[in-house]
Amino acid sequence: MLLTDRQLLILQVIVDDFIRSAQPVGSRSLSKKEEISFSSATIRNEMADLEEMGYIEKTHTSSGRVPSEKGYRYYVDHLLSPQALDQHDIKIIRSIFAGKIFEFENIIQKSAKMLSELTNYTSIVLGPAVSVNKLKRIQIVPLNKETAVAILVTDTGHVENRTFSLPASIDSNELEKTVNILNERLNGVPMDELHDKIYKEVASLLKQHIIHYDWFLQSIAETVKIPNTEKLFFAGKTNMLSQPEFHDISKVRNLLTIIDHEEWITDMIRSNSTGINVKIGSEIQNSIMENCSLITATYSAGSEKLGTIAILGPTRMEYSRVIGLLKLLSSDLSSALTKLYHYK
Amino acid sequence: MLLTDRQLLILQVIVDDFIRSAQPVGSRSLSKKEEISFSSATIRNEMADLEEMGYIEKTHTSSGRVPSEKGYRYYVDHLLSPQALDQHDIKIIRSIFAGKIFEFENIIQKSAKMLSELTNYTSIVLGPAVSVNKLKRIQIVPLNKETAVAILVTDTGHVENRTFSLPASIDSNELEKTVNILNERLNGVPMDELHDKIYKEVASLLKQHIIHYDWFLQSIAETVKIPNTEKLFFAGKTNMLSQPEFHDISKVRNLLTIIDHEEWITDMIRSNSTGINVKIGSEIQNSIMENCSLITATYSAGSEKLGTIAILGPTRMEYSRVIGLLKLLSSDLSSALTKLYHYK
DNA sequence: GTTAGCACTCTTTGTTACCGAGTGCTAATT
DNA sequence: AATTAGCACTCGGTAACAAAGAGTGCTAAC
């Protein structure tokens, strides 16, 4: 059953008003708005219909109306006022990319910070999985007779390091040879294939040159196993506390607890589609996030998808503005990274 | 004016009871305790004296008493029941050091986590300043024609890395020479002296070998400037939310905001003395932390002080237990690190 | 189809009363 | 002289109740 134009208008004004005020919207206050020309009684009738269809709800029998999840969903899908981004917002976002950009993490963290400051919601950026990057160089720096640091540099300039035990028997000559072999054989290999590749291609070579090679080999292979979880960057974790729907301590606690579980957040945010994605309330599939919405946008370098930017806020979120901001940021970020990594 | 034994006893029981229950302690409930053999009227008289001397307070005219800051201070300084650590606590702390230890950050993070889980307070560990470590090796890995990653490894196995621009003119041969010179000249130099040392000792050498050396030199010198802030490790940031004194959202927000300002926390925790240090309420010198206490303990490797472990909780904190835990952990941590870094 | 009018519902706010836990003081007891 | 029993008093918390206000649904009139 389709909504009439008037119902659409009323739904839109209700959602807009509730997003702004966080207060249930009554027929009388609606009738006073300039975009609405009919009486409160008419509005009451229409609201009764909208409620019957599930787009709005009452908090109690004689209260004003509040958008339901279905209402928000409809609003986001069909009623979003054209996203004219604020000049100030644009300026702030652009400022992130003003200076020369060297490091990925830097710019990502800055993006997250700006987003959370602009919106006053929590922003989360999911970085690229290190595991898909390719090895540029491996280096082993002995610290003393028994331990050494292995350093892995990827083609994106990301550095991983890990300390491990050296075999007592090894000398610096052998170590150097090993490193050379490793670099020769492993250059350009994706990080998550290093472990296998070492056994397949490096083992035999190493055997010829190194005494006690087996234990050393295993040790290196183990060291090279980078956890393939994408790194998360947060900003504004506590912004939720200033939202009126979180004036209840226990809700806040639950929410912050979830936020501190990075693996859950990663699962929540990682998306296989590209572009903007809006999850409202129970669509997030997490009962504690029932009154939250999660808006995600993907970013990429060249044609390769790298990660996701997300904003977590109350269901009563400024969808229009947030979507606009995310679109802008993800596209700016993508082109910055494309340049940074010299994709064409 | 000295306290009588009976006043001491009463003060102690009040503090103990309040720490346990978070409820003001009345004369009647005190008189029922087995360690107390006199009547509630007597207790009332003594409490009036204790209040006059500023050790305890009333929340309103006819309420029970609550320890004042001065009361807590006296309690911590003189009345702490001998810290018999729970076997279970000891076991947990010891478990941190069970496996072979390779990496500093690992063990520190684990310590913070265990502490916060055991106590249900917020735990903060201040790591050592990287700036006092000595350079073990510097490595430069070119990513493409224009950029390269500089990697600095310290004698403690800590790795810092930074991306920077390469001069267009440089070739791999020159780069290799440069790295060799840097390593020759800078090995063992404290991290915070690298910048100066490069200008003093490396500049002239570099000049002989490298074309366009000046800009390159400056670029490297800049890259080598490691921020000399100590790294902070947190655990249980939101534990405060479960403390009854923080049932007020605005308090929680203020507190969490402070906690997210790492530089403030660093200042708060960094201590020049060694050993255990207890700061109660306003002694923390931060009005938002008025109802918090901060207990810190230092840890070291050999005779060199490395950092600080801290527990942040409500003034109504389990001082005895926390101090016990911190003493144990800081000494275990110190000996583990002493071993790890091969101090004698 | 729209709207004015009205009875009704439910939250919010304020008032009042009362209970219980606690105190300070005085007088009796040890 | 120190301790304790007794009692009047204070204050926070809770419940009960009333009144105000915002809102609804329905009916009848426009």
XYZ file of C-alpha atoms (C1' of nucleotides) in Angstrom:
748
model
C 0.000 0.000 0.000
C 1.468 3.261 -1.151
C 1.735 6.402 0.876
C 0.012 9.553 -0.298
C 2.042 12.676 -0.873
C 0.623 14.173 2.276
C 1.572 11.156 4.329
C 5.055 11.328 2.888
C 5.311 14.957 3.848
C 4.085 14.285 7.362
C 6.447 11.358 7.806
C 9.338 13.449 6.611
C 8.540 16.330 8.910
C 8.096 13.990 11.856
C 11.474 12.375 11.270
C 13.207 15.691 10.672
C 11.690 17.174 13.780
C 12.447 14.198 15.958
C 16.033 14.061 14.741
C 16.386 17.654 15.756
C 14.546 17.655 19.058
C 14.584 14.057 20.302
C 11.029 14.731 21.509
C 7.914 12.892 20.313
C 6.138 15.012 17.721
C 2.474 15.946 18.240
C -0.133 16.909 15.711
C -0.477 20.424 17.042
C 3.156 21.344 16.772
C 3.251 19.806 13.286
C 0.305 21.882 12.122
C 2.180 25.016 13.050
C 5.093 24.301 10.718
C 5.072 26.400 7.611
C 5.434 23.526 5.208
C 2.166 22.137 6.573
C -1.090 23.785 5.627
C -3.728 21.507 7.082
C -5.144 21.230 10.537
C -4.012 19.173 13.471
C -7.073 16.973 13.185
C -6.171 16.032 9.631
C -2.673 15.316 10.763
C -3.982 13.122 13.531
C -5.893 11.089 11.006
C -2.875 10.724 8.775
C -0.690 9.856 11.703
C -3.106 7.154 12.735
C -2.725 5.683 9.250
C 1.062 6.016 9.300
C 1.110 4.300 12.645
C -1.094 1.493 11.407
C 1.328 0.962 8.553
C 4.208 0.861 11.013
C 6.131 3.978 10.060
C 5.670 5.779 13.338
C 4.999 4.828 16.930
C 3.676 6.250 20.154
C 5.710 6.021 23.320
C 2.448 5.800 25.286
C -1.253 6.126 24.495
C -1.467 9.870 24.460
C 2.012 10.838 23.400
C 3.245 12.347 20.176
C 4.718 10.131 17.511
C 8.239 8.871 17.061
C 9.641 7.302 13.890
C 9.854 3.518 13.943
C 12.757 1.652 12.376
C 10.599 1.153 9.342
C 9.964 4.885 9.353
C 13.660 5.696 9.435
C 14.279 3.156 6.740
C 11.672 4.753 4.486
C 13.046 8.177 5.303
C 16.570 7.161 4.408
C 15.514 5.363 1.236
C 13.059 7.886 -0.144
C 12.782 11.116 1.772
C 16.310 12.282 2.378
C 16.419 15.941 1.588
C 19.047 16.598 -1.087
C 22.348 16.642 0.689
C 23.597 20.134 0.349
C 26.755 19.931 2.378
C 27.594 22.823 4.596
C 30.525 24.882 3.321
C 32.142 24.706 6.703
C 31.942 20.919 6.742
C 33.485 20.716 3.311
C 36.306 22.963 4.396
C 37.073 20.850 7.433
C 37.079 17.613 5.488
C 39.273 19.100 2.790
C 41.707 20.342 5.413
C 42.564 16.749 6.232
C 44.212 16.370 2.877
C 45.866 19.740 2.781
C 49.479 18.888 3.657
C 51.715 16.365 1.988
C 50.590 12.915 2.935
C 53.123 10.328 3.912
C 51.497 7.903 6.154
C 48.328 6.042 5.865
C 47.598 5.725 9.559
C 48.069 9.386 10.112
C 45.519 10.442 7.631
C 43.051 7.785 8.678
C 43.262 8.789 12.304
C 42.833 12.407 11.352
C 39.802 11.560 9.264
C 38.203 9.690 12.120
C 38.854 12.562 14.472
C 37.410 15.181 12.162
C 34.337 13.106 11.473
C 33.589 12.573 15.116
C 34.126 16.235 15.891
C 31.904 17.380 13.084
C 29.074 15.009 13.848
C 29.428 14.457 17.558
C 28.903 10.769 16.925
C 31.414 7.953 17.181
C 33.499 7.405 14.106
C 35.285 4.224 13.272
C 37.626 3.547 10.400
C 38.510 0.058 9.361
C 41.949 -0.002 7.833
C 43.032 -2.314 5.063
C 43.973 -5.863 5.936
C 47.739 -5.967 6.085
C 47.536 -9.492 4.759
C 46.765 -8.392 1.205
C 49.749 -6.063 1.019
C 52.881 -7.395 -0.495
C 56.221 -7.778 1.151
C 58.706 -5.133 0.125
C 61.535 -6.003 2.404
C 62.317 -8.186 5.365
C 65.052 -7.278 7.789
C 66.429 -9.039 10.814
C 68.176 -7.015 13.486
C 69.862 -9.026 16.249
C 69.496 -7.442 19.647
C 71.824 -9.779 21.488
C 73.010 -13.359 21.232
C 69.609 -14.870 21.765
C 67.029 -12.522 20.352
C 66.436 -10.539 17.202
C 63.749 -8.315 15.756
C 62.238 -9.235 12.433
C 60.942 -6.271 10.484
C 58.570 -6.611 7.581
C 57.933 -3.671 5.279
C 55.025 -3.849 2.876
C 54.702 -2.132 -0.486
C 52.356 0.369 1.145
C 55.002 1.417 3.636
C 53.414 -0.392 6.532
C 55.926 -1.809 8.990
C 55.373 -4.860 11.160
C 57.892 -6.096 13.663
C 58.215 -9.010 15.993
C 60.898 -10.223 18.350
C 61.992 -13.845 18.243
C 64.674 -16.200 19.545
C 67.808 -16.802 17.595
C 69.376 -20.245 17.536
C 72.474 -20.199 19.689
C 74.588 -21.545 16.860
C 73.929 -18.912 14.244
C 76.520 -16.333 13.317
C 76.049 -12.944 11.733
C 77.253 -14.229 8.397
C 74.599 -16.878 8.246
C 71.994 -14.436 9.374
C 72.867 -12.097 6.554
C 72.686 -14.876 4.047
C 69.301 -15.872 5.378
C 67.968 -12.379 5.079
C 69.232 -12.145 1.539
C 67.564 -15.385 0.596
C 64.346 -14.295 2.213
C 64.321 -10.998 0.364
C 65.151 -12.608 -2.923
C 62.430 -15.163 -2.673
C 59.723 -13.294 -0.847
C 59.729 -9.878 -2.469
C 56.244 -9.088 -3.724
C 54.606 -12.004 -1.958
C 51.339 -11.126 -0.208
C 51.789 -11.051 3.533
C 49.354 -13.840 4.230
C 51.180 -16.188 1.901
C 54.591 -15.659 3.438
C 54.308 -18.525 5.862
C 53.491 -21.124 3.227
C 55.947 -19.712 0.753
C 58.759 -19.990 3.232
C 58.254 -23.704 3.581
C 57.756 -24.223 -0.113
C 60.508 -22.113 -1.607
C 62.888 -20.950 1.033
C 63.318 -24.071 3.102
C 65.419 -26.001 0.629
C 67.663 -23.045 -0.128
C 68.164 -22.309 3.506
C 69.086 -25.897 4.161
C 72.115 -25.571 1.959
C 73.504 -22.599 3.775
C 72.564 -22.768 7.393
C 73.413 -25.220 10.126
C 70.477 -26.078 12.374
C 68.322 -24.580 9.725
C 65.137 -26.406 10.723
C 64.473 -24.729 14.003
C 65.474 -21.374 12.638
C 63.190 -21.846 9.682
C 60.263 -22.634 11.868
C 60.998 -19.665 14.027
C 61.057 -17.324 11.052
C 57.959 -18.823 9.516
C 56.154 -18.293 12.802
C 57.378 -14.732 13.116
C 56.104 -13.902 9.701
C 52.544 -14.817 10.542
C 50.951 -11.417 10.774
C 47.513 -11.445 12.304
C 45.321 -10.667 9.337
C 42.860 -8.516 11.170
C 42.281 -5.058 9.856
C 43.269 -2.312 12.190
C 40.518 -0.153 13.681
C 40.740 3.561 14.309
C 38.286 5.204 16.661
C 37.390 8.740 17.478
C 34.712 10.167 19.711
C 34.098 6.940 21.577
C 32.349 8.821 24.325
C 30.316 11.124 22.118
C 27.336 8.851 22.616
C 27.216 9.966 26.210
C 25.923 13.343 25.124
C 23.001 11.871 23.211
C 19.793 12.078 25.227
C 18.891 8.460 24.436
C 21.937 7.415 26.404
C 21.200 9.121 29.651
C 20.883 5.713 31.180
C 24.191 4.478 32.568
C 23.605 0.831 31.876
C 22.958 1.476 28.192
C 26.122 3.501 27.974
C 28.079 0.777 29.648
C 26.807 -1.888 27.336
C 27.527 0.235 24.332
C 31.051 1.172 25.395
C 31.768 -2.435 26.198
C 30.792 -3.417 22.694
C 32.866 -0.642 21.229
C 35.891 -1.912 23.116
C 35.537 -5.329 21.551
C 37.348 -4.632 18.355
C 36.601 -7.953 16.748
C 32.857 -7.408 17.064
C 33.109 -3.952 15.623
C 35.208 -5.226 12.758
C 32.577 -7.799 11.895
C 29.882 -5.198 12.179
C 31.554 -2.754 9.854
C 33.293 -4.882 7.296
C 31.088 -4.805 4.247
C 31.445 -6.573 0.951
C 29.556 -3.998 -1.035
C 31.050 -0.645 -1.928
C 29.552 2.778 -1.390
C 27.283 4.038 1.337
C 25.415 1.621 3.526
C 22.936 2.499 6.249
C 22.006 0.079 8.995
C 19.227 1.120 11.301
C 18.596 -0.261 14.771
C 18.012 -3.993 14.724
C 19.512 -4.187 11.244
C 22.857 -3.958 12.997
C 22.093 -7.389 14.426
C 23.108 -6.534 17.923
C 20.513 -6.098 20.603
C 22.555 -3.518 22.479
C 22.665 -1.354 19.394
C 18.895 -1.309 19.041
C 18.733 2.441 19.231
C 21.789 3.013 17.136
C 22.350 3.422 13.455
C 25.519 2.634 11.612
C 26.419 4.336 8.383
C 29.371 2.991 6.468
C 31.235 4.062 3.373
C 34.054 2.245 1.660
C 37.248 3.795 0.428
C 39.762 2.491 -2.011
C 42.997 3.120 -3.837
C 42.642 2.812 -7.570
C 40.156 0.055 -8.085
C 41.144 -1.853 -4.979
C 38.842 -1.524 -1.993
C 40.902 -0.797 1.088
C 38.588 -0.291 4.015
C 35.512 1.241 5.525
C 34.654 4.464 7.282
C 31.747 4.270 9.685
C 29.695 6.551 11.848
C 27.864 5.120 14.804
C 25.113 7.273 16.239
C 21.635 7.013 17.650
C 18.865 5.898 15.283
C 17.861 9.514 15.602
C 20.871 10.450 13.545
C 21.347 13.284 11.103
C 21.267 10.873 8.194
C 21.396 13.444 5.482
C 24.406 15.279 6.806
C 26.303 12.175 7.838
C 25.792 10.531 4.474
C 26.967 13.681 2.771
C 30.050 13.849 4.943
C 30.875 10.201 4.405
C 30.463 10.467 0.653
C 32.781 13.431 0.537
C 35.350 11.966 2.862
C 35.431 8.539 1.269
C 35.928 9.981 -2.171
C 38.588 12.437 -1.038
C 40.296 9.732 0.950
C 40.218 7.371 -1.987
C 41.829 9.831 -4.331
C 44.458 10.765 -1.736
C 45.340 7.117 -1.235
C 45.318 6.435 -4.941
C 47.909 9.137 -5.318
C 49.849 7.973 -2.280
C 50.155 4.433 -3.549
C 50.717 5.492 -7.158
C 47.805 3.670 -8.605
C 46.782 4.973 -11.945
C 46.119 16.218 68.587
C 46.494 12.486 68.617
C 43.745 9.969 68.106
C 42.947 7.493 70.846
C 43.079 3.798 70.087
C 39.333 3.664 70.100
C 39.047 6.492 67.623
C 41.567 4.762 65.403
C 39.562 1.589 65.529
C 36.351 3.406 64.703
C 37.941 5.300 61.841
C 39.340 2.120 60.442
C 36.052 0.288 60.623
C 34.215 3.208 59.057
C 36.621 3.336 56.130
C 36.605 -0.424 55.675
C 32.853 -0.543 55.801
C 32.365 2.353 53.445
C 34.844 0.926 50.953
C 32.832 -2.267 50.952
C 29.321 -0.873 50.915
C 29.551 2.651 49.492
C 26.908 3.558 52.074
C 27.354 6.098 54.891
C 28.114 4.254 58.102
C 25.879 4.822 61.133
C 26.639 4.343 64.797
C 24.140 1.571 65.232
C 25.489 -0.643 62.459
C 29.002 -0.023 63.746
C 28.106 -1.103 67.253
C 26.944 -4.439 65.912
C 30.320 -5.321 64.416
C 32.194 -7.906 66.423
C 35.395 -5.925 66.634
C 33.447 -3.204 68.432
C 32.359 -3.734 72.017
C 30.907 -0.404 73.062
C 27.511 1.107 72.524
C 26.210 3.195 69.681
C 26.032 6.259 71.943
C 29.737 6.008 72.675
C 30.421 5.645 69.005
C 28.340 8.707 68.299
C 30.446 10.705 70.690
C 33.666 9.465 69.138
C 32.355 10.088 65.671
C 31.489 13.648 66.599
C 35.125 14.085 67.674
C 36.458 12.441 64.506
C 34.252 14.695 62.466
C 35.456 17.765 64.322
C 39.013 16.759 63.526
C 38.080 16.353 59.870
C 38.536 12.620 59.393
C 34.937 11.861 58.579
C 31.956 13.754 57.195
C 28.203 13.637 57.051
C 26.383 13.748 53.739
C 23.518 15.555 55.484
C 22.591 16.443 59.046
C 21.188 13.119 60.070
C 23.157 10.754 57.904
C 25.832 8.269 58.784
C 29.478 9.180 58.310
C 31.685 8.933 55.281
C 35.481 9.154 55.294
C 36.879 12.532 54.258
C 39.995 12.866 52.151
C 41.920 13.408 55.340
C 40.340 10.246 56.672
C 41.409 8.213 53.688
C 44.850 9.706 53.912
C 45.191 8.701 57.564
C 43.802 5.284 56.751
C 46.298 4.738 53.964
C 49.209 6.057 55.992
C 48.522 4.342 59.300
C 45.632 1.928 59.318
C 46.073 -0.261 56.289
C 45.496 -3.799 57.383
C 48.552 -5.930 56.574
C 48.317 -6.756 52.935
C 47.836 -10.468 52.822
C 47.403 -10.959 49.109
C 44.816 -13.404 47.979
C 46.303 -16.602 46.545
C 44.102 -16.280 43.513
C 45.347 -12.757 42.822
C 48.937 -13.895 43.106
C 48.292 -16.707 40.684
C 46.756 -14.394 38.118
C 49.587 -11.883 38.331
C 52.200 -14.611 38.075
C 50.461 -16.044 35.030
C 51.373 -12.897 33.116
C 55.014 -13.880 33.244
C 54.508 -17.567 32.627
C 55.466 -17.882 28.949
C 58.663 -16.770 27.300
C 58.654 -13.031 27.035
C 59.728 -11.393 23.820
C 58.069 -8.110 23.601
C 57.763 -5.324 26.030
C 54.452 -3.964 24.808
C 52.855 -7.332 24.949
C 53.615 -7.931 28.540
C 52.704 -4.401 29.533
C 49.353 -4.588 27.847
C 48.691 -7.914 29.462
C 49.613 -6.529 32.859
C 47.235 -3.630 32.442
C 44.467 -5.947 31.386
C 44.932 -8.312 34.307
C 45.069 -5.479 36.788
C 41.876 -3.929 35.561
C 40.102 -7.249 35.522
C 41.207 -8.136 39.012
C 40.328 -4.804 40.537
C 37.497 -3.593 38.330
C 39.172 -0.206 38.282
C 40.945 1.501 35.398
C 44.565 0.566 34.981
C 47.106 2.635 33.164
C 50.693 1.776 32.405
C 53.180 4.390 31.388
C 55.827 2.879 29.167
C 59.440 3.982 29.079
C 60.351 7.040 27.061
C 61.725 5.813 23.782
C 64.049 8.760 23.794
C 66.380 7.264 26.384
C 66.835 4.022 24.441
C 69.819 3.728 22.193
C 69.815 3.230 18.492
C 70.674 -0.285 17.457
C 70.124 -0.008 13.758
C 68.687 2.331 11.209
C 67.326 1.062 7.935
C 65.908 2.832 4.937
C 63.579 0.963 2.624
C 62.596 2.793 -0.567
C 58.978 2.269 -1.513
C 59.152 3.940 -4.886
C 61.099 6.698 -6.578
C 59.934 9.412 -4.269
C 59.306 7.910 -0.872
C 61.034 5.622 1.554
C 60.439 4.250 5.027
C 63.024 4.889 7.689
C 63.117 2.235 10.378
C 64.828 2.756 13.690
C 65.454 -0.176 15.989
C 66.468 0.496 19.571
C 68.575 -1.686 21.816
C 65.396 -2.729 23.595
C 63.908 -4.084 20.399
C 61.507 -1.218 19.975
C 60.876 -0.292 16.363
C 59.918 3.147 15.100
C 59.180 3.897 11.502
C 58.392 6.949 9.457
C 57.831 7.603 5.799
C 59.663 10.468 4.110
C 60.427 11.922 0.683
C 63.510 10.877 -1.199
C 65.393 13.423 -3.282
C 64.719 12.720 -6.933
C 68.405 12.544 -7.667
C 69.415 9.824 -5.289
C 70.252 6.331 -6.481
C 70.216 3.074 -4.544
C 73.956 3.057 -4.309
C 74.056 6.377 -2.559
C 71.215 5.367 -0.316
C 73.080 2.299 0.774
C 76.165 4.324 1.500
C 74.134 6.752 3.528
C 72.583 4.013 5.613
C 76.005 2.537 6.264
C 77.357 5.861 7.400
C 74.363 6.433 9.619
C 74.713 3.047 11.247
C 78.430 3.428 11.744
C 78.095 6.816 13.375
C 74.851 6.502 15.227
C 74.983 3.046 16.749
C 74.434 3.322 20.487
C 73.385 6.942 20.391
C 70.341 7.745 22.540
C 67.292 8.333 20.389
C 66.803 11.892 21.483
C 70.327 12.846 20.531
C 70.129 11.481 17.013
C 68.992 14.710 15.462
C 71.877 16.757 16.819
C 74.406 14.035 16.230
C 73.459 13.817 12.581
C 74.331 17.440 12.027
C 77.481 17.263 14.093
C 79.022 14.007 12.920
C 77.252 12.685 9.893
C 76.804 15.820 7.855
C 80.394 16.240 6.783
C 80.816 12.583 5.916
C 77.649 12.558 3.913
C 78.746 15.609 2.033
C 81.651 13.712 0.582
C 79.536 10.927 -0.798
C 76.177 12.244 -1.748
C 75.063 14.754 -4.323
C 72.358 17.122 -3.094
C 73.225 15.971 0.338
C 71.830 19.002 2.173
C 68.168 18.475 1.569
C 68.508 14.754 2.097
C 70.312 15.341 5.340
C 67.649 17.601 6.629
C 64.990 15.142 5.647
C 66.694 12.334 7.543
C 67.376 14.464 10.564
C 63.697 15.369 10.661
C 62.615 11.784 10.258
C 64.730 10.719 13.150
C 62.981 13.047 15.574
C 60.943 10.587 17.565
C 58.334 12.186 19.771
C 59.730 11.635 23.205
C 56.431 10.985 24.900
C 56.071 7.796 26.797
C 53.466 5.466 25.453
C 50.360 4.826 27.557
C 48.575 1.517 27.884
C 45.045 1.425 29.212
C 42.730 -1.286 30.344
C 39.284 -1.124 31.855
C 38.617 2.434 30.774
C 34.936 1.969 31.368
C 35.183 0.115 34.653
C 34.434 3.354 36.450
C 30.923 3.175 35.073
C 30.143 0.328 37.421
C 31.158 2.288 40.497
C 28.123 3.687 42.290
C 29.738 7.109 42.670
C 29.628 7.435 38.900
C 25.958 6.856 38.345
C 25.795 10.406 37.147
C 26.319 10.645 33.397
C 28.004 14.017 33.429
C 30.644 12.847 35.888
C 31.328 9.834 33.753
C 31.645 11.964 30.682
C 34.064 14.339 32.280
C 36.141 11.489 33.570
C 36.256 9.608 30.290
C 37.145 12.799 28.496
C 40.101 13.261 30.783
C 41.151 9.683 30.331
C 41.186 10.161 26.585
C 43.620 13.055 26.884
C 46.781 11.057 27.021
C 49.059 13.992 27.693
C 47.137 14.909 30.853
C 47.218 11.354 32.074
C 50.915 11.128 31.387
C 51.555 14.213 33.477
C 49.336 12.879 36.198
C 51.072 9.554 36.438
C 54.673 10.280 35.698
C 56.387 10.313 39.057
C 59.934 11.072 39.936
C 59.978 8.999 43.088
C 60.117 5.227 42.980
C 57.849 2.776 44.743
C 54.213 3.051 45.654
C 52.489 6.406 45.640
C 48.901 7.085 46.643
C 47.068 10.219 45.589
C 43.655 10.787 47.074
C 40.967 13.020 45.619
C 42.125 16.592 45.310
C 45.734 15.476 45.688
C 45.464 14.461 42.043
C 45.192 18.158 41.278
C 42.309 17.807 38.918
C 38.875 18.914 39.945
C 37.134 16.275 37.869
C 39.005 13.593 39.713
C 37.825 14.803 43.078
C 36.252 11.507 43.956
C 39.016 9.435 42.487
C 42.217 8.042 43.871
C 45.295 7.221 41.899
C 47.779 4.644 43.059
C 51.030 4.384 41.175
C 54.001 2.052 41.315
C 57.200 2.302 39.345
C 58.934 -0.527 37.538
C 62.427 -0.766 36.294
C 65.010 -2.900 34.557
C 68.163 -3.324 36.568
C 68.618 -0.052 38.327
C 67.046 2.014 35.582
C 63.516 3.188 36.183
C 61.420 2.495 33.113
C 57.866 3.492 33.813
C 54.848 3.548 36.036
C 51.853 1.327 36.624
C 48.771 3.076 37.892
C 45.320 2.224 39.103
C 42.615 4.828 38.921
C 39.552 4.175 41.047
C 37.087 5.970 43.259
C 38.423 7.437 46.492
C 36.458 4.595 47.995
C 39.037 2.228 46.630
C 40.273 -1.060 48.029
C 43.579 0.519 48.957
C 45.026 -2.456 50.717
C 44.403 -4.915 47.944
C 45.375 -2.552 45.143
C 48.622 -1.620 46.838
C 49.388 -5.270 47.344
C 48.691 -6.056 43.725
C 50.765 -3.158 42.478
C 53.706 -4.083 44.683
C 53.638 -7.627 43.428
C 53.178 -6.705 39.815
C 55.784 -3.973 39.754
C 58.403 -6.218 41.286
C 57.588 -9.155 39.012
C 57.506 -6.877 36.023
C 60.825 -5.351 36.981
C 62.552 -8.673 37.256
C 61.048 -9.903 34.008
C 62.256 -6.790 32.204
C 65.643 -6.984 33.852
C 65.992 -10.456 32.405
C 64.579 -9.422 29.042
C 67.068 -6.605 28.622
C 69.968 -8.557 30.083
C 70.739 -6.160 32.814
C 72.832 -7.730 35.501
C -12.481 15.421 2.492
C -11.421 18.547 6.194
C -11.747 20.525 10.628
C -13.609 22.127 15.188
C -14.750 20.391 19.461
C -14.587 17.436 23.245
C -13.840 13.597 26.303
C -10.230 10.838 27.565
C -5.355 9.154 28.514
C -0.945 9.428 30.162
C 3.223 11.929 31.761
C 5.049 15.388 34.555
C 5.264 18.192 38.432
C 4.276 19.546 42.928
C 2.330 18.703 47.552
C 1.737 16.212 51.490
C 2.336 12.620 54.635
C 4.968 9.181 56.648
C 8.630 5.865 57.605
C 13.255 4.771 58.856
C 17.916 5.540 59.678
C 20.634 8.416 61.867
C 22.095 12.230 65.006
C 22.913 15.184 69.333
C 21.927 15.904 73.849
C 20.575 14.827 78.562
C 20.083 12.066 82.302
C 20.802 7.745 84.389
C 24.068 4.001 85.227
C 28.418 1.852 86.044
C 34.558 10.179 84.901
C 33.300 7.270 81.364
C 29.599 4.821 79.339
C 25.039 4.048 77.948
C 19.921 4.347 77.538
C 16.445 7.258 76.086
C 14.331 10.685 73.424
C 13.411 14.559 70.435
C 14.688 16.009 66.166
C 16.411 16.016 61.161
C 16.584 14.583 56.693
C 16.213 11.523 52.608
C 13.247 8.446 50.274
C 8.843 6.686 48.925
C 4.122 6.584 48.180
C -0.227 8.696 47.400
C -2.697 12.214 45.412
C -3.971 16.345 42.712
C -3.513 19.477 39.007
C -1.539 20.873 34.661
C -0.320 20.015 30.010
C 0.318 17.732 25.814
C -1.549 14.673 23.042
C -4.980 11.357 21.057
C -9.399 9.372 18.917
C -13.815 10.101 17.720
C -17.951 12.550 16.342
C -20.364 15.937 14.217
C -20.371 19.980 11.592
C -18.538 22.450 7.656
